[in-house]
Structure formats: C-alpha cells, structure tokens
C-alpha cells in the first residue's frame, strides 16, 4: 500500500469549515489517513479539530503530494490548503489545543487501520477546523496510505 504526504502553511485563515483538507477522487480509492501534524505559527493558543467533510464546498489551492516511494504511482487523494466556500462538516473525530507558542505542535495518530476516507465523487474528506472559531495560520502535514 503506497504512502504519501503533503504539507503546507494555511493559505487563508482557517475557520470552522474552511481549513486544510484531503478528499478522495471519483474512483474506488479509499485513502487511509495515518496521521495529521499541526503546528502553531503564532504566540496565541488555538483549538484545532479533525472532522469528516460530507460535501467539499470550494477548496482552494491543491497541495502536491510527495511519495514515500519515489518510483511509485501518483496519489489518488487530493489535499488542499484551504476552502474559499464552506465545506459541510460531519462528525468531529478529535480535537486538541495548541499552546500559546510558535512551534507548539500536536500529532493526531489514527492507529493500525488509519482513518478511512470513503470513495466518492471527490466529496468525502477529512479536514482540520477551528471549533472555537479563532482563526490563525497553522503549519500542517497529512500522511496517508492508498
């Protein structure tokens, strides 16, 4: 099972449903998210959550995925830096508060089986959101298997 990673700094201030995200494409691919790293870029504490998106809204710029195996095939899943129109949030999976320090970080780890993104016409996804609404930039890394 090939492994991929994508990282960036948020391109626009994330909000409750306009954070970084990763979606399936219109194929039978069901990516399994292994972990998400988030890093605070300011000296203000921030609450960060992970949730399922059931409709993608309008994602912003896509992020190019890096392959763990350089000779492997291109990723089917598409990660994005932000949304320009709200996604539809489903269930919250996890949350944490990053400390009030530049570089304060947390790694969401999704166990042996990973956090599966159902296949669908590029509408099913997993995203970062700010449940308390405080917008600030974050560095983030998605790591997944396909």
mmCIF file of C-alpha atoms in Angstrom:
data_model
loop_
_atom_site.group_PDB
_atom_site.id
_atom_site.type_symbol
_atom_site.label_atom_id
_atom_site.label_comp_id
_atom_site.label_asym_id
_atom_site.label_seq_id
_atom_site.Cartn_x
_atom_site.Cartn_y
_atom_site.Cartn_z
ATOM 1 C CA UNK A 1 0.000 0.000 0.000
ATOM 2 C CA UNK A 2 1.733 3.230 -1.137
ATOM 3 C CA UNK A 3 2.211 6.040 1.394
ATOM 4 C CA UNK A 4 2.022 9.770 0.639
ATOM 5 C CA UNK A 5 2.466 13.024 2.499
ATOM 6 C CA UNK A 6 1.536 16.654 1.872
ATOM 7 C CA UNK A 7 2.450 19.676 3.948
ATOM 8 C CA UNK A 8 1.907 23.429 3.844
ATOM 9 C CA UNK A 9 1.003 26.516 5.815
ATOM 10 C CA UNK A 10 -2.629 27.539 5.602
ATOM 11 C CA UNK A 11 -3.134 29.815 2.590
ATOM 12 C CA UNK A 12 -6.006 31.701 4.200
ATOM 13 C CA UNK A 13 -7.103 31.947 7.809
ATOM 14 C CA UNK A 14 -8.966 28.718 8.588
ATOM 15 C CA UNK A 15 -12.433 28.924 10.115
ATOM 16 C CA UNK A 16 -14.930 26.407 11.410
ATOM 17 C CA UNK A 17 -15.349 24.785 7.972
ATOM 18 C CA UNK A 18 -12.607 26.327 5.791
ATOM 19 C CA UNK A 19 -9.461 24.576 6.946
ATOM 20 C CA UNK A 20 -6.949 22.315 5.222
ATOM 21 C CA UNK A 21 -8.487 19.078 3.952
ATOM 22 C CA UNK A 22 -7.953 15.922 1.950
ATOM 23 C CA UNK A 23 -10.543 14.343 -0.376
ATOM 24 C CA UNK A 24 -10.953 11.214 -2.454
ATOM 25 C CA UNK A 25 -11.315 11.386 -6.203
ATOM 26 C CA UNK A 26 -14.031 9.752 -8.282
ATOM 27 C CA UNK A 27 -12.517 6.281 -8.097
ATOM 28 C CA UNK A 28 -12.595 3.238 -5.886
ATOM 29 C CA UNK A 29 -9.676 4.625 -3.872
ATOM 30 C CA UNK A 30 -10.315 4.735 -0.130
ATOM 31 C CA UNK A 31 -7.316 6.545 1.364
ATOM 32 C CA UNK A 32 -6.418 5.775 4.960
ATOM 33 C CA UNK A 33 -5.168 8.801 6.830
ATOM 34 C CA UNK A 34 -2.378 7.710 9.188
ATOM 35 C CA UNK A 35 -1.654 10.985 10.920
ATOM 36 C CA UNK A 36 -2.088 14.747 10.792
ATOM 37 C CA UNK A 37 0.516 17.050 12.306
ATOM 38 C CA UNK A 38 -0.459 20.612 13.235
ATOM 39 C CA UNK A 39 1.899 23.363 14.373
ATOM 40 C CA UNK A 40 1.013 26.765 15.801
ATOM 41 C CA UNK A 41 2.564 29.684 13.879
ATOM 42 C CA UNK A 42 1.618 32.356 16.435
ATOM 43 C CA UNK A 43 2.036 33.027 20.161
ATOM 44 C CA UNK A 44 -1.717 32.603 20.744
ATOM 45 C CA UNK A 45 -3.284 29.306 21.842
ATOM 46 C CA UNK A 46 -5.701 27.753 19.348
ATOM 47 C CA UNK A 47 -8.149 24.855 19.412
ATOM 48 C CA UNK A 48 -7.795 22.574 16.348
ATOM 49 C CA UNK A 49 -10.131 19.731 15.461
ATOM 50 C CA UNK A 50 -10.329 16.961 12.879
ATOM 51 C CA UNK A 51 -13.698 16.256 11.269
ATOM 52 C CA UNK A 52 -15.271 14.436 8.363
ATOM 53 C CA UNK A 53 -16.454 16.595 5.491
ATOM 54 C CA UNK A 54 -19.543 15.245 3.727
ATOM 55 C CA UNK A 55 -19.529 17.890 0.983
ATOM 56 C CA UNK A 56 -16.393 19.715 -0.035
ATOM 57 C CA UNK A 57 -17.643 23.229 -0.667
ATOM 58 C CA UNK A 58 -14.988 25.008 -2.741
ATOM 59 C CA UNK A 59 -11.434 24.023 -1.864
ATOM 60 C CA UNK A 60 -8.629 26.467 -2.531
ATOM 61 C CA UNK A 61 -5.182 25.545 -3.826
ATOM 62 C CA UNK A 62 -4.357 21.851 -4.052
ATOM 63 C CA UNK A 63 -1.100 20.648 -2.496
ATOM 64 C CA UNK A 64 1.161 18.299 -4.441
ATOM 65 C CA UNK A 65 1.549 15.005 -2.619
ATOM 66 C CA UNK A 66 5.030 13.583 -2.049
ATOM 67 C CA UNK A 67 5.518 9.823 -2.471
ATOM 68 C CA UNK A 68 7.364 7.818 0.169
ATOM 69 C CA UNK A 69 8.471 5.536 -2.679
ATOM 70 C CA UNK A 70 9.826 7.851 -5.390
ATOM 71 C CA UNK A 71 9.136 5.218 -8.086
ATOM 72 C CA UNK A 72 5.502 4.764 -7.022
ATOM 73 C CA UNK A 73 2.367 5.998 -8.748
ATOM 74 C CA UNK A 74 0.830 9.428 -8.187
ATOM 75 C CA UNK A 75 -1.616 9.817 -5.301
ATOM 76 C CA UNK A 76 -5.346 9.482 -5.936
ATOM 77 C CA UNK A 77 -6.341 11.597 -2.930
ATOM 78 C CA UNK A 78 -6.119 15.396 -3.209
ATOM 79 C CA UNK A 79 -5.033 17.558 -0.255
ATOM 80 C CA UNK A 80 -5.937 21.276 -0.119
ATOM 81 C CA UNK A 81 -4.618 24.261 1.842
ATOM 82 C CA UNK A 82 -7.959 25.927 2.483
ATOM 83 C CA UNK A 83 -11.535 26.442 1.261
ATOM 84 C CA UNK A 84 -12.949 29.530 -0.431
ATOM 85 C CA UNK A 85 -16.531 28.402 0.278
ATOM 86 C CA UNK A 86 -17.636 26.384 3.299
ATOM 87 C CA UNK A 87 -17.390 22.611 3.315
ATOM 88 C CA UNK A 88 -20.130 20.648 5.072
ATOM 89 C CA UNK A 89 -18.785 19.304 8.341
ATOM 90 C CA UNK A 90 -19.882 15.928 9.610
ATOM 91 C CA UNK A 91 -18.761 14.292 12.828
ATOM 92 C CA UNK A 92 -15.838 15.575 14.845
ATOM 93 C CA UNK A 93 -13.156 12.912 15.201
ATOM 94 C CA UNK A 94 -10.711 14.560 17.574
ATOM 95 C CA UNK A 95 -9.502 17.927 18.868
ATOM 96 C CA UNK A 96 -6.671 19.495 20.805
ATOM 97 C CA UNK A 97 -5.486 22.908 21.924
ATOM 98 C CA UNK A 98 -2.094 24.067 20.691
ATOM 99 C CA UNK A 99 -0.201 26.076 23.302
ATOM 100 C CA UNK A 100 0.404 29.805 23.056
ATOM 101 C CA UNK A 101 3.850 29.475 21.498
ATOM 102 C CA UNK A 102 5.191 29.483 17.964
ATOM 103 C CA UNK A 103 6.076 25.856 17.250
ATOM 104 C CA UNK A 104 3.591 24.313 19.702
ATOM 105 C CA UNK A 105 2.539 21.126 17.937
ATOM 106 C CA UNK A 106 0.307 18.062 18.106
ATOM 107 C CA UNK A 107 0.148 14.878 16.044
ATOM 108 C CA UNK A 108 -3.227 13.223 15.537
ATOM 109 C CA UNK A 109 -2.477 9.484 15.058
ATOM 110 C CA UNK A 110 -5.140 7.169 13.671
ATOM 111 C CA UNK A 111 -3.966 3.734 14.739
ATOM 112 C CA UNK A 112 -3.440 0.425 12.962
ATOM 113 C CA UNK A 113 -6.178 0.780 10.376
ATOM 114 C CA UNK A 114 -5.974 4.516 9.776
ATOM 115 C CA UNK A 115 -8.874 6.894 9.315
ATOM 116 C CA UNK A 116 -10.587 5.864 6.083
ATOM 117 C CA UNK A 117 -11.913 8.420 3.632
ATOM 118 C CA UNK A 118 -14.828 6.791 1.768
ATOM 119 C CA UNK A 119 -14.681 6.717 -2.005
ATOM 120 C CA UNK A 120 -16.971 9.134 -3.756
ATOM 121 C CA UNK A 121 -17.064 11.777 -6.439
ATOM 122 C CA UNK A 122 -14.443 13.919 -4.687
ATOM 123 C CA UNK A 123 -16.935 14.890 -1.983
ATOM 124 C CA UNK A 124 -15.882 12.785 1.014
ATOM 125 C CA UNK A 125 -12.984 14.122 3.023
ATOM 126 C CA UNK A 126 -11.228 14.774 6.290
ATOM 127 C CA UNK A 127 -10.289 18.274 7.352
ATOM 128 C CA UNK A 128 -8.862 20.473 10.038
ATOM 129 C CA UNK A 129 -11.200 23.024 11.510
ATOM 130 C CA UNK A 130 -11.213 25.503 14.370
ATOM 131 C CA UNK A 131 -14.134 24.536 16.621
ATOM 132 C CA UNK A 132 -13.947 27.688 18.724
ATOM 133 C CA UNK A 133 -13.780 29.947 15.672
ATOM 134 C CA UNK A 134 -10.430 31.620 16.468
ATOM 135 C CA UNK A 135 -8.727 31.999 13.107
ATOM 136 C CA UNK A 136 -4.954 31.822 12.813
ATOM 137 C CA UNK A 137 -2.445 30.260 10.463
ATOM 138 C CA UNK A 138 -1.159 26.729 11.034
ATOM 139 C CA UNK A 139 1.509 24.540 9.523
ATOM 140 C CA UNK A 140 0.175 21.039 8.829
ATOM 141 C CA UNK A 141 1.150 17.657 7.403
ATOM 142 C CA UNK A 142 -1.205 14.944 6.131
ATOM 143 C CA UNK A 143 0.202 11.385 5.856
ATOM 144 C CA UNK A 144 -1.923 8.677 4.227
ATOM 145 C CA UNK A 145 -1.902 5.284 2.506
ATOM 146 C CA UNK A 146 -3.766 4.298 -0.646
#
